[in-house]
XYZ file of C-alpha atoms in Angstrom:
324
model
C -23.833 -6.800 8.499
C -24.813 -4.702 5.986
C -27.169 -2.570 8.691
C -24.048 -2.742 11.141
C -21.601 -1.200 8.395
C -24.306 1.480 7.285
C -24.166 2.729 11.056
C -20.838 3.596 10.633
C -21.472 6.509 8.068
C -23.302 8.521 11.049
C -20.562 7.755 13.753
C -18.446 10.581 14.902
C -14.970 8.818 16.620
C -12.452 10.470 19.193
C -9.004 9.741 18.487
C -6.562 10.551 21.120
C -2.737 10.054 20.662
C 0.101 9.870 18.682
C 0.183 11.062 15.239
C 3.068 10.719 13.140
C 4.396 10.600 9.138
C 5.245 7.009 7.982
C 7.850 7.775 5.256
C 8.581 5.136 2.519
C 11.580 5.263 0.308
C 11.667 2.381 -2.486
C 14.712 1.401 -4.322
C 16.587 -1.136 -5.696
C 19.814 -2.633 -4.478
C 22.754 -3.607 -6.686
C 25.880 -3.263 -4.952
C 27.742 -3.091 -1.542
C 28.526 0.648 -0.389
C 32.383 0.628 -0.948
C 32.300 2.521 2.764
C 31.186 -0.148 4.812
C 29.808 -3.688 4.380
C 26.211 -2.533 3.827
C 23.911 -2.282 0.880
C 23.312 0.752 -1.367
C 19.728 1.368 -2.332
C 19.185 3.250 -5.098
C 15.866 5.217 -4.343
C 13.229 4.871 -7.202
C 10.508 6.545 -5.526
C 9.307 8.395 -1.872
C 6.092 8.957 -0.101
C 4.830 10.430 2.932
C 1.806 8.906 4.366
C -0.322 9.247 7.974
C 0.584 7.111 10.717
C -0.048 6.051 14.194
C -3.210 7.671 15.918
C -3.861 9.488 12.173
C -3.736 5.931 10.554
C -6.318 4.913 12.856
C -8.415 8.047 11.809
C -7.779 7.370 8.042
C -9.271 3.273 9.003
C -12.285 5.100 10.988
C -12.729 7.751 7.516
C -12.437 4.551 5.188
C -15.272 2.672 7.137
C -17.554 6.021 6.433
C -17.846 7.198 10.031
C -16.045 10.503 11.115
C -12.681 10.698 12.704
C -11.906 13.592 15.149
C -7.826 13.663 15.907
C -6.818 15.268 19.405
C -2.720 15.028 19.375
C 0.373 17.047 19.568
C 2.702 17.738 16.883
C 6.120 19.703 16.728
C 5.880 23.413 15.334
C 8.830 21.912 13.081
C 8.587 21.691 8.928
C 7.406 18.043 9.407
C 4.824 19.060 11.458
C 3.655 21.269 8.695
C 3.890 18.503 6.339
C 1.470 16.272 8.660
C -1.032 18.983 8.695
C -0.796 19.130 4.797
C -1.168 15.262 4.591
C -4.174 15.607 7.032
C -5.872 18.258 4.621
C -4.802 16.196 1.551
C -6.901 13.410 3.288
C -9.902 15.675 4.367
C -9.452 14.912 7.952
C -9.915 17.348 10.259
C -7.361 18.859 12.193
C -9.107 20.911 15.216
C -8.000 18.573 17.720
C -4.046 19.107 16.748
C -1.990 20.978 18.880
C 1.273 22.540 17.530
C 3.952 22.921 19.987
C 7.655 24.584 20.243
C 10.385 21.975 21.456
C 9.154 18.806 19.800
C 9.886 17.086 17.222
C 7.273 15.780 14.987
C 7.420 11.901 14.424
C 8.433 10.580 11.550
C 9.082 6.825 10.877
C 10.961 6.509 7.524
C 11.141 2.765 6.028
C 13.674 1.853 3.256
C 12.034 -0.774 1.385
C 13.902 -2.772 -1.452
C 12.611 -5.612 -3.726
C 9.578 -5.526 -1.747
C 11.622 -6.130 1.394
C 11.855 -3.943 4.523
C 15.656 -3.306 5.454
C 15.867 -0.629 7.558
C 13.627 1.863 9.429
C 15.097 5.100 10.885
C 12.659 7.124 13.552
C 13.238 10.607 14.166
C 10.910 11.582 17.497
C 10.481 13.300 20.871
C 9.341 10.783 23.102
C 9.557 12.448 26.861
C 6.037 13.361 28.537
C 4.308 17.129 27.725
C 3.969 19.525 30.071
C 1.469 19.470 32.732
C 0.107 23.276 30.817
C 0.006 21.380 27.983
C -1.677 18.396 29.367
C -4.424 20.818 30.835
C -4.841 22.499 26.996
C -5.617 18.636 25.741
C -8.149 17.717 28.388
C -9.601 21.226 27.614
C -9.491 20.208 24.178
C -11.066 16.661 24.450
C -13.805 18.067 26.766
C -14.580 20.473 24.076
C -14.651 18.045 21.775
C -16.919 15.819 23.285
C -19.534 17.996 23.893
C -19.661 19.910 20.527
C -19.363 16.544 18.026
C -21.702 14.067 19.921
C -18.945 11.623 20.199
C -20.139 7.788 19.690
C -16.540 6.471 20.481
C -13.327 7.528 21.672
C -10.302 5.559 20.493
C -6.669 6.041 22.490
C -4.127 5.045 20.114
C -0.527 5.373 22.454
C 2.580 4.804 20.910
C 4.586 6.064 23.954
C 5.421 9.312 22.976
C 4.549 11.625 25.950
C 0.543 12.961 24.782
C -1.116 10.115 26.936
C -0.760 10.173 30.762
C -2.459 8.597 33.887
C -4.094 12.199 34.410
C -5.589 12.150 30.808
C -6.596 8.523 30.820
C -8.940 9.172 33.968
C -9.976 12.383 32.806
C -11.129 11.339 29.506
C -12.612 7.642 30.577
C -14.500 9.213 33.441
C -15.982 11.689 31.213
C -17.051 9.392 28.244
C -18.518 6.820 30.850
C -20.714 9.701 31.865
C -21.687 10.114 28.903
C -22.121 6.252 28.031
C -19.447 6.896 24.930
C -17.542 3.485 24.063
C -13.725 3.764 24.558
C -11.198 1.150 22.877
C -7.783 0.975 24.049
C -4.675 0.148 21.798
C -1.961 0.339 24.474
C 1.571 0.607 24.826
C 4.249 -0.057 27.855
C 4.466 3.063 29.772
C 0.230 3.703 30.472
C -0.660 0.226 29.937
C -1.684 -0.208 33.601
C -3.817 3.080 33.934
C -6.343 2.430 31.680
C -8.949 1.428 33.975
C -13.020 0.962 33.201
C -12.477 1.052 29.541
C -15.152 -0.702 27.311
C -11.986 -2.620 25.240
C -8.647 -3.378 25.921
C -6.640 -4.449 23.315
C -3.075 -5.359 23.682
C -1.321 -7.750 21.414
C 1.065 -10.820 22.971
C 4.027 -8.481 23.384
C 2.732 -5.719 24.869
C 0.687 -8.298 27.531
C 3.859 -9.794 28.426
C 5.533 -6.678 29.079
C 2.515 -5.573 30.823
C 1.975 -8.300 33.311
C 5.991 -9.217 33.166
C 5.112 -12.903 32.651
C 5.788 -15.240 29.497
C 2.826 -16.452 27.591
C 2.795 -19.256 25.278
C 0.462 -18.252 22.385
C -0.837 -21.682 21.442
C -1.547 -22.422 25.349
C -5.243 -21.427 26.150
C -4.788 -22.008 29.920
C -1.883 -19.176 29.938
C -3.984 -17.066 27.734
C -7.031 -17.346 29.764
C -5.046 -16.705 32.849
C -3.307 -13.605 31.458
C -6.242 -11.960 30.340
C -8.245 -12.946 33.016
C -5.720 -11.014 35.363
C -5.257 -7.676 33.270
C -9.341 -7.776 32.849
C -9.376 -7.910 36.669
C -6.778 -5.063 36.982
C -7.975 -3.087 35.000
C -11.834 -3.423 35.570
C -12.056 -3.559 31.332
C -15.669 -4.413 29.983
C -13.737 -6.407 27.111
C -10.293 -7.660 26.817
C -9.469 -8.651 23.218
C -5.765 -10.238 22.554
C -4.328 -10.012 19.231
C -2.254 -13.270 18.556
C -0.771 -12.317 15.109
C -1.017 -15.702 13.034
C -2.862 -17.420 15.723
C -6.177 -14.773 15.703
C -7.494 -12.851 18.293
C -8.944 -14.011 21.666
C -11.848 -11.977 23.311
C -12.759 -12.023 26.750
C -15.885 -10.226 27.730
C -18.722 -10.470 30.602
C -20.748 -13.618 28.419
C -17.586 -15.426 27.840
C -14.530 -16.067 26.089
C -13.856 -17.175 22.684
C -10.408 -18.001 20.474
C -11.174 -16.667 16.830
C -8.570 -18.012 14.424
C -6.730 -15.925 11.833
C -8.022 -16.240 8.145
C -5.339 -17.615 5.539
C -3.465 -14.747 3.974
C -0.861 -13.743 2.158
C 0.883 -11.573 4.432
C 3.494 -8.984 2.612
C 3.266 -6.245 5.561
C 1.676 -5.924 9.106
C 2.647 -2.426 9.409
C -0.518 -0.417 11.117
C -2.890 -3.644 11.424
C -3.388 -2.922 14.811
C -4.524 0.312 13.781
C -6.924 -1.368 11.503
C -8.088 -3.815 14.251
C -8.759 -0.865 16.734
C -10.656 1.127 14.522
C -12.673 -1.875 13.334
C -13.504 -2.586 16.607
C -14.459 0.531 18.035
C -17.133 1.449 15.342
C -18.685 -2.195 15.465
C -19.218 -1.636 19.163
C -20.453 1.915 18.606
C -22.633 0.443 16.259
C -24.241 -1.908 18.926
C -22.695 -5.333 17.320
C -22.227 -7.735 20.016
C -18.713 -8.517 21.515
C -17.863 -11.478 19.605
C -18.621 -10.840 16.444
C -16.833 -7.254 16.915
C -13.675 -9.402 17.497
C -14.362 -11.559 14.334
C -14.895 -8.705 12.047
C -11.962 -6.620 13.470
C -9.865 -9.693 13.250
C -10.750 -9.990 9.410
C -9.857 -6.498 8.889
C -6.446 -6.747 10.687
C -5.531 -9.599 8.274
C -6.816 -7.710 5.098
C -4.597 -4.874 5.257
C -1.794 -7.127 5.869
C -1.915 -8.357 2.158
C -0.249 -4.793 1.272
C 3.054 -3.416 1.729
C 2.932 -0.491 3.734
C 0.711 0.999 6.043
C -2.783 1.158 4.188
C -6.185 1.909 5.725
C -9.201 -0.818 5.433
C -11.048 -1.077 2.550
C -14.624 -1.030 3.498
C -16.398 -2.945 0.651
C -13.770 -5.656 0.643
C -14.407 -5.723 4.493
C -17.978 -5.857 3.743
C -17.857 -9.090 1.031
C -15.432 -11.208 3.730
C -17.569 -10.711 6.820
C -20.325 -12.949 4.743
C -18.228 -15.812 5.376
C -17.685 -15.398 9.050
């Protein structure tokens, strides 16, 4: 596996999706508010981190590859904060477009005594204009042409950047150039990701997308649902994440359930970002689909041992792949 991990270092990965700030407020609770029956959190620490598609970029970077993000942010104070976070993380902002009239997405998590108390979201989730979408398409085409892109990751949080037109434009261009396309979908564009290399929904997303119930311990139901979405999208591979039940991978070579590893779970936030980043790099490096799913499953479990959204540790992941 060392050879595959070494190949990561030469990869250029384009990440198209919704970037955001994950803001954390840590504190302690000693009393209930006299104004309402709610706990009072006494703040001890605050921190802003890159989230959403930007967290995928951090995972790609941590694995040794070169990430390039294409995204929309607001021309607001939070947008400037996000650009500063990108600069601090040594991530390129060349694909970031700042626009008036939109909020930069900020998810504020309040944590007390290692427990997630509440989350407060500030965001705009309406679709971007056609003119802005064409500008994004031009940006994508330019990056693909100039940067020798090895894989494209769609990190979709339903915030309005990604549309059917944008997906079709990008996937068509990628397939013409033999570029791996990997998708972390959400509800709005679920059925538009056709002809991609890897489609990676979680169980909730697949249930909503197919409008059906799926028992996570019923292989018959899982196989039927995955077969259905694979056929509808003409996807080369579908990887369904099943939380504590592991991942189910369906390829042209067959299907396989890969159980989750026993972990001390602290926080599942950002695990999906890690899984899609790891899977895209493995596929772009030539690893077979089943081993790709196994490594991505392992990576997702590792980041769940940490509180908050954190990128994968490449060396730790490499060590644990020896157990596969």
